[in-house]
Coordinates of C-alpha atoms in Angstrom, one line a residue:
M1411 CA 0.0 0.0 0.0
R1412 CA 1.3 3.5 -0.9
P1413 CA 2.6 5.1 2.3
L1414 CA 0.9 8.5 2.0
K1415 CA -1.7 9.4 4.5
V1416 CA -3.5 12.2 6.3
I1417 CA -3.7 12.2 10.1
V1418 CA -6.5 14.2 11.7
D1419 CA -6.3 15.0 15.4
Q1420 CA -9.7 15.7 16.9
A1421 CA -8.1 16.9 20.1
S1422 CA -6.6 19.8 18.2
L1423 CA -10.0 20.6 16.8
R1424 CA -11.4 20.8 20.3
H1425 CA -8.5 23.0 21.4
N1426 CA -9.0 25.4 18.5
L1427 CA -12.7 25.6 19.2
A1428 CA -11.9 26.5 22.8
I1429 CA -9.7 29.4 21.5
V1430 CA -12.6 30.7 19.5
K1431 CA -14.8 30.6 22.7
Q1432 CA -12.1 32.5 24.6
L1433 CA -12.0 35.2 21.9
A1434 CA -15.7 35.5 21.5
P1435 CA -17.3 34.3 24.8
K1436 CA -20.7 35.9 24.3
S1437 CA -21.3 34.7 20.8
K1438 CA -22.7 31.4 19.5
I1439 CA -20.3 29.5 17.2
M1440 CA -21.2 28.4 13.7
S1441 CA -18.3 26.2 12.8
V1442 CA -17.6 26.2 9.1
V1443 CA -17.1 22.6 7.9
K1444 CA -17.7 23.0 4.1
A1445 CA -15.4 21.4 1.5
N1446 CA -15.5 18.1 3.4
G1447 CA -14.4 19.8 6.6
Y1448 CA -11.7 21.7 4.7
G1449 CA -10.3 18.4 3.5
H1450 CA -10.2 16.7 6.9
G1451 CA -13.4 14.7 6.5
L1452 CA -16.8 16.1 7.3
I1453 CA -17.9 13.8 10.1
N1454 CA -14.4 13.6 11.6
V1455 CA -14.4 17.3 11.9
A1456 CA -18.0 17.6 13.2
Q1457 CA -17.2 15.0 15.9
G1458 CA -14.1 17.1 17.0
L1459 CA -16.2 20.3 17.0
S1460 CA -19.3 18.8 18.6
E1461 CA -19.4 21.6 21.2
S1462 CA -20.2 24.1 18.4
D1463 CA -23.7 25.7 18.5
G1464 CA -24.0 25.1 14.7
F1465 CA -22.3 24.0 11.5
A1466 CA -22.1 25.7 8.2
V1467 CA -21.9 23.7 5.0
L1468 CA -22.3 24.4 1.3
A1469 CA -24.3 21.5 -0.1
L1470 CA -27.6 19.9 1.0
N1471 CA -26.0 16.4 1.1
E1472 CA -23.5 17.6 3.6
A1473 CA -26.3 18.9 5.8
I1474 CA -28.2 15.6 5.5
D1475 CA -25.0 13.7 6.4
L1476 CA -24.6 15.7 9.6
R1477 CA -28.2 15.1 10.6
E1478 CA -28.0 11.4 9.9
H1479 CA -24.9 11.1 12.1
G1480 CA -26.9 12.6 15.0
F1481 CA -25.9 16.2 15.0
E1482 CA -28.8 18.3 16.3
Q1483 CA -27.2 21.7 16.2
D1484 CA -28.3 24.4 13.7
I1485 CA -27.0 23.6 10.3
L1486 CA -26.6 26.4 7.8
L1487 CA -26.5 26.1 4.0
L1488 CA -24.1 28.9 3.1
E1489 CA -25.3 29.5 -0.5
G1490 CA -28.9 28.6 0.3
A1491 CA -31.2 26.6 -1.9
F1492 CA -30.6 26.1 -5.7
E1493 CA -33.8 24.2 -6.4
S1494 CA -37.3 24.3 -4.7
Y1495 CA -37.1 20.7 -3.5
E1496 CA -34.1 21.7 -1.4
I1497 CA -36.2 24.2 0.5
S1498 CA -38.8 21.6 1.4
I1499 CA -36.1 19.2 2.7
A1500 CA -34.4 22.0 4.6
A1501 CA -37.6 22.9 6.3
K1502 CA -38.4 19.3 7.2
M1503 CA -34.9 18.6 8.5
R1504 CA -34.5 22.0 10.3
F1505 CA -31.7 23.4 8.2
N1506 CA -31.1 27.1 8.1
L1507 CA -30.9 28.7 4.6
V1508 CA -28.8 31.6 3.5
V1509 CA -31.0 33.8 1.3
H1510 CA -29.0 36.1 -0.9
N1511 CA -31.3 37.1 -3.8
L1512 CA -34.9 37.6 -4.7
H1513 CA -35.1 34.4 -6.7
Q1514 CA -34.5 32.4 -3.5
L1515 CA -37.1 34.4 -1.6
Q1516 CA -39.6 33.8 -4.3
M1517 CA -39.0 30.0 -4.3
I1518 CA -39.7 29.9 -0.6
E1519 CA -42.8 32.0 -0.8
K1520 CA -44.3 29.9 -3.6
L1521 CA -44.0 26.7 -1.5
K1522 CA -46.6 25.8 1.1
L1523 CA -44.2 24.7 3.8
N1524 CA -45.5 22.5 6.6
H1525 CA -42.6 23.7 8.7
P1526 CA -41.5 27.4 9.0
I1527 CA -37.8 27.9 8.0
D1528 CA -34.9 29.8 9.6
I1529 CA -33.1 32.1 7.1
H1530 CA -29.9 34.0 7.1
F1531 CA -30.5 37.1 5.0
K1532 CA -27.2 38.1 3.4
I1533 CA -26.4 41.7 2.7
N1534 CA -23.8 42.6 0.2
T1535 CA -21.7 45.2 2.1
G1536 CA -18.9 45.5 -0.5
M1537 CA -17.5 42.1 -1.3
N1538 CA -19.8 41.9 -4.3
R1539 CA -20.1 38.2 -4.4
L1540 CA -23.5 37.2 -2.8
G1541 CA -26.1 39.3 -1.0
F1542 CA -28.8 41.9 -1.4
N1543 CA -27.9 45.4 -2.4
P1544 CA -27.9 47.5 0.7
N1545 CA -30.0 50.1 -1.0
E1546 CA -32.8 47.5 -1.3
A1547 CA -32.2 45.3 1.7
K1548 CA -34.1 47.4 4.2
E1549 CA -37.3 47.5 2.2
I1550 CA -37.2 43.8 1.5
L1551 CA -36.6 43.0 5.1
K1552 CA -39.7 45.0 6.1
T1553 CA -41.8 42.8 3.9
L1554 CA -40.4 39.7 5.5
Q1555 CA -41.0 40.6 9.2
N1556 CA -44.5 39.2 9.4
K1557 CA -44.2 36.2 7.0
T1558 CA -45.4 33.1 8.7
H1559 CA -43.1 30.8 6.7
F1560 CA -40.0 32.2 8.3
K1561 CA -39.3 30.9 11.8
S1562 CA -36.5 33.4 12.3
I1563 CA -34.3 35.8 10.4
T1564 CA -30.6 36.4 11.0
L1565 CA -28.8 39.2 9.2
M1566 CA -25.4 38.3 7.9
T1567 CA -22.6 39.6 5.7
H1568 CA -19.0 38.5 4.8
F1569 CA -15.8 40.6 5.1
A1570 CA -13.4 41.0 2.3
T1571 CA -10.4 42.6 4.1
A1572 CA -10.6 41.4 7.7
D1573 CA -7.1 40.1 7.4
E1574 CA -5.7 43.3 5.7
P1575 CA -4.9 46.9 6.9
K1576 CA -8.2 48.2 5.4
G1577 CA -10.1 46.2 8.1
V1578 CA -13.8 45.8 8.4
D1579 CA -15.2 49.3 9.3
W1580 CA -16.1 50.1 5.7
Q1581 CA -18.4 47.1 5.5
L1582 CA -19.6 47.0 9.1
T1583 CA -20.9 50.5 8.8
V1584 CA -23.1 49.5 5.9
F1585 CA -24.3 46.4 7.7
N1586 CA -25.1 48.3 11.0
D1587 CA -27.0 51.0 9.1
I1588 CA -29.5 48.4 8.0
A1589 CA -29.4 46.1 11.0
K1590 CA -30.2 48.8 13.5
H1591 CA -33.8 49.0 12.1
F1592 CA -34.6 45.4 12.9
N1593 CA -34.7 43.1 16.0
F1594 CA -32.9 40.2 14.2
S1595 CA -29.9 38.2 15.2
H1596 CA -26.6 39.1 13.5
S1597 CA -23.7 37.1 12.0
V1598 CA -20.7 38.8 10.5
A1599 CA -17.4 37.5 11.9
N1600 CA -15.1 35.1 10.0
S1601 CA -11.9 33.7 11.4
A1602 CA -9.8 36.9 10.6
S1603 CA -12.3 39.2 12.2
I1604 CA -12.8 37.0 15.2
V1605 CA -9.0 37.4 15.8
N1606 CA -8.7 41.1 14.8
F1607 CA -12.0 42.9 15.6
K1608 CA -13.9 42.3 18.9
K1609 CA -16.7 44.6 17.6
T1610 CA -17.7 41.9 15.1
H1611 CA -18.4 39.3 17.8
L1612 CA -22.2 39.6 17.5
D1613 CA -24.9 36.9 18.1
W1614 CA -23.0 34.4 15.9
V1615 CA -19.4 34.0 14.8
R1616 CA -18.4 31.8 11.9
P1617 CA -14.9 30.4 12.3
G1618 CA -13.4 28.5 9.5
I1619 CA -9.7 28.1 8.7
M1620 CA -8.6 28.9 12.3
L1621 CA -10.4 25.8 13.5
Y1622 CA -8.1 23.7 11.4
G1623 CA -4.9 25.3 12.8
A1624 CA -4.0 27.5 9.9
S1625 CA -3.6 31.2 10.3
P1626 CA -6.5 33.4 9.0
I1627 CA -4.1 36.4 8.8
M1628 CA -1.4 36.5 6.1
G1629 CA 2.0 36.7 7.6
Q1630 CA 1.0 35.9 11.1
K1631 CA 2.0 32.4 12.4
S1632 CA -0.7 30.2 13.7
S1633 CA 1.4 29.5 16.8
L1634 CA 1.0 33.2 17.8
L1635 CA -2.8 32.6 18.0
N1636 CA -2.3 29.5 20.1
I1637 CA -4.1 27.3 17.6
K1638 CA -2.8 23.8 16.7
P1639 CA -2.6 22.1 13.4
V1640 CA -5.3 19.5 12.9
M1641 CA -4.0 17.8 9.7
Q1642 CA -0.7 16.1 9.3
L1643 CA 0.2 15.1 5.8
K1644 CA 2.8 12.2 6.0
S1645 CA 4.5 9.9 3.6
K1646 CA 7.7 8.0 3.4
I1647 CA 11.0 8.0 1.4
I1648 CA 10.7 5.4 -1.4
A1649 CA 14.1 5.8 -3.0
I1650 CA 17.5 7.5 -2.5
Q1651 CA 19.5 9.0 -5.4
N1652 CA 23.1 10.2 -5.2
L1653 CA 23.7 13.3 -7.4
S1654 CA 27.0 14.5 -8.7
K1655 CA 27.7 18.2 -9.3
N1656 CA 25.5 19.4 -12.2
D1657 CA 23.2 16.4 -12.1
S1658 CA 19.5 17.2 -12.3
V1659 CA 16.4 15.6 -10.7
G1660 CA 12.8 15.6 -11.9
Y1661 CA 11.1 17.0 -15.0
G1662 CA 12.6 19.9 -16.9
E1663 CA 16.0 19.9 -15.2
T1664 CA 14.7 22.8 -13.1
F1665 CA 17.1 21.9 -10.4
K1666 CA 20.8 21.1 -10.9
A1667 CA 23.1 20.1 -8.0
K1668 CA 25.8 22.7 -7.2
N1669 CA 27.7 20.0 -5.4
D1670 CA 27.5 16.2 -4.7
M1671 CA 24.1 15.6 -3.1
R1672 CA 22.0 12.9 -1.6
I1673 CA 18.3 13.1 -2.7
A1674 CA 15.3 11.3 -1.3
V1675 CA 12.2 10.5 -3.4
V1676 CA 9.0 10.9 -1.5
A1677 CA 5.6 9.3 -2.3
C1678 CA 3.5 12.4 -2.8
G1679 CA 2.7 14.6 -5.7
Y1680 CA 0.3 17.1 -7.2
A1681 CA -2.4 14.4 -7.9
D1682 CA -2.5 13.9 -4.1
G1683 CA -3.1 17.6 -3.4
Y1684 CA 0.5 18.7 -2.9
P1685 CA 1.0 22.0 -4.7
R1686 CA 2.6 21.5 -8.1
H1687 CA 4.1 25.0 -8.0
A1688 CA 5.9 24.5 -4.7
P1689 CA 9.4 25.5 -5.7
T1690 CA 12.8 24.2 -4.7
G1691 CA 13.2 25.2 -1.1
T1692 CA 9.8 24.3 0.2
P1693 CA 10.2 23.0 3.8
V1694 CA 9.7 19.3 4.8
Y1695 CA 10.5 17.3 7.9
V1696 CA 12.3 14.0 8.0
E1697 CA 14.1 12.0 10.8
G1698 CA 13.8 14.9 13.3
E1699 CA 15.3 17.4 10.8
K1700 CA 13.8 20.2 8.7
T1701 CA 15.0 20.1 5.1
L1702 CA 13.9 21.4 1.7
T1703 CA 12.4 20.1 -1.6
V1704 CA 14.3 20.2 -4.8
G1705 CA 13.1 20.2 -8.4
R1706 CA 9.7 20.1 -9.9
V1707 CA 6.8 18.3 -8.1
S1708 CA 5.6 15.3 -10.1
M1709 CA 2.2 13.8 -10.2
D1710 CA 3.1 11.1 -7.7
M1711 CA 6.5 12.1 -6.3
L1712 CA 8.6 14.9 -5.0
Y1713 CA 12.2 15.2 -4.0
I1714 CA 14.0 16.4 -0.9
D1715 CA 17.6 17.1 0.0
V1716 CA 18.9 14.6 2.7
T1717 CA 22.6 15.3 2.1
N1718 CA 23.0 16.3 5.8
I1719 CA 20.6 13.8 7.2
P1720 CA 22.5 10.5 7.0
Q1721 CA 19.9 8.7 9.1
A1722 CA 17.3 9.3 6.3
S1723 CA 16.7 6.1 4.3
I1724 CA 14.1 4.2 2.4
S1725 CA 10.9 4.0 4.6
S1726 CA 11.8 7.0 6.7
D1727 CA 8.8 9.0 7.7
V1728 CA 8.4 12.4 6.0
E1729 CA 6.0 15.2 7.2
L1730 CA 5.0 17.4 4.4
W1731 CA 2.9 19.7 6.7
G1732 CA 1.5 19.4 10.1
E1733 CA 3.1 19.4 13.5
H1734 CA 6.6 20.5 12.5
I1735 CA 5.9 22.2 9.1
P1736 CA 3.0 24.7 9.2
V1737 CA 0.7 24.3 6.2
D1738 CA 0.9 28.1 5.8
E1739 CA 4.7 27.9 5.2
V1740 CA 4.2 25.4 2.4
A1741 CA 1.4 27.6 1.0
E1742 CA 3.4 30.7 1.1
K1743 CA 6.3 29.1 -0.8
A1744 CA 3.8 27.8 -3.4
G1745 CA 2.2 31.2 -3.8
T1746 CA -1.2 30.2 -2.4
V1747 CA -3.0 29.9 1.0
G1748 CA -3.4 27.2 3.5
Y1749 CA -7.1 26.9 2.7
E1750 CA -6.3 25.6 -0.8
L1751 CA -3.8 23.0 0.3
L1752 CA -6.0 21.5 3.0
C1753 CA -9.0 21.3 0.6
A1754 CA -6.9 19.9 -2.2
I1755 CA -6.2 16.8 -0.2
S1756 CA -9.9 16.0 0.0
A1757 CA -10.4 16.8 -3.7
S1758 CA -7.7 14.3 -4.8
K1759 CA -9.6 11.4 -3.2
R1760 CA -6.3 9.4 -3.2
V1761 CA -5.1 10.0 0.3
P1762 CA -6.6 7.9 3.2
I1763 CA -7.4 9.7 6.4
E1764 CA -6.5 8.3 9.8
I1765 CA -8.3 9.8 12.9
I1766 CA -6.8 10.4 16.3
H1767 CA -9.7 10.5 18.6
G1768 CA -7.6 11.6 21.7

């Protein structure tokens, strides 16, 4: 069996959830577990985050999966319903729906629901992805206040620059100018704003990436936030090659040895979710030592420098990210973000997941 695997530590999930509770003690926590729990496995993650007040997912099947595994918390569909039948299922199974356009509202109003539904009314405060235009939102909300098919209404928005110097005030002002006219619950804080802006800790907070141990703030190490990595991507050395000066390794001769070198071949490549564009010099951990990749990442393999790690041999364990190598460091080298790397593991469907229930 190929030695590549993902290890998911549920104790770290619980630890990171506790950090969110410390940061936002008066808010309910809607833990974001979309994209198969950011690549960690939906149910694995939900079990580790079972003390959450709610879960946010993208697809109806994810919400159903959570219910069928016994999770009774609020479950929010972040893009709402795409078809009318989904609304009927959501009402019956007590899912909350994001509503971000008139088409979705009209679908709900045309149905004769046996169960009133909870909605999260999304306001576009400047990110310009999803949400009602703020110039129209107030009047639309007035028409919804007395509708019997809505059990509750929560106002929400999403911040575009909570992790950047521009901050959140430019969007929060727009949101508050609408929200102050209604006695509805509020949900605005993502991971970055949970960390950076206490004023965003309203009725609900929606932590995502920080629950998985990656930093929500570019350039800030996750260790400074006291959050722990949940995923460890591990493989093994499957071959050793000795290079002479000017020898190359991998496709395209993108790396040539400046001196004699000892190179290890590791069973992991871009088809497994490792970033193809991770350049020479991306950190890895082997036999208690930090070292670097060399050459171009292949579909199924990558290459690391073990010249100064004589104990490294065939079958030596290699950590590609996790406890010793933060996923954010790998992402930064590859010109991307930790979110993408974690989710890419799930998308590959080639890497088995091992759970530590601790």
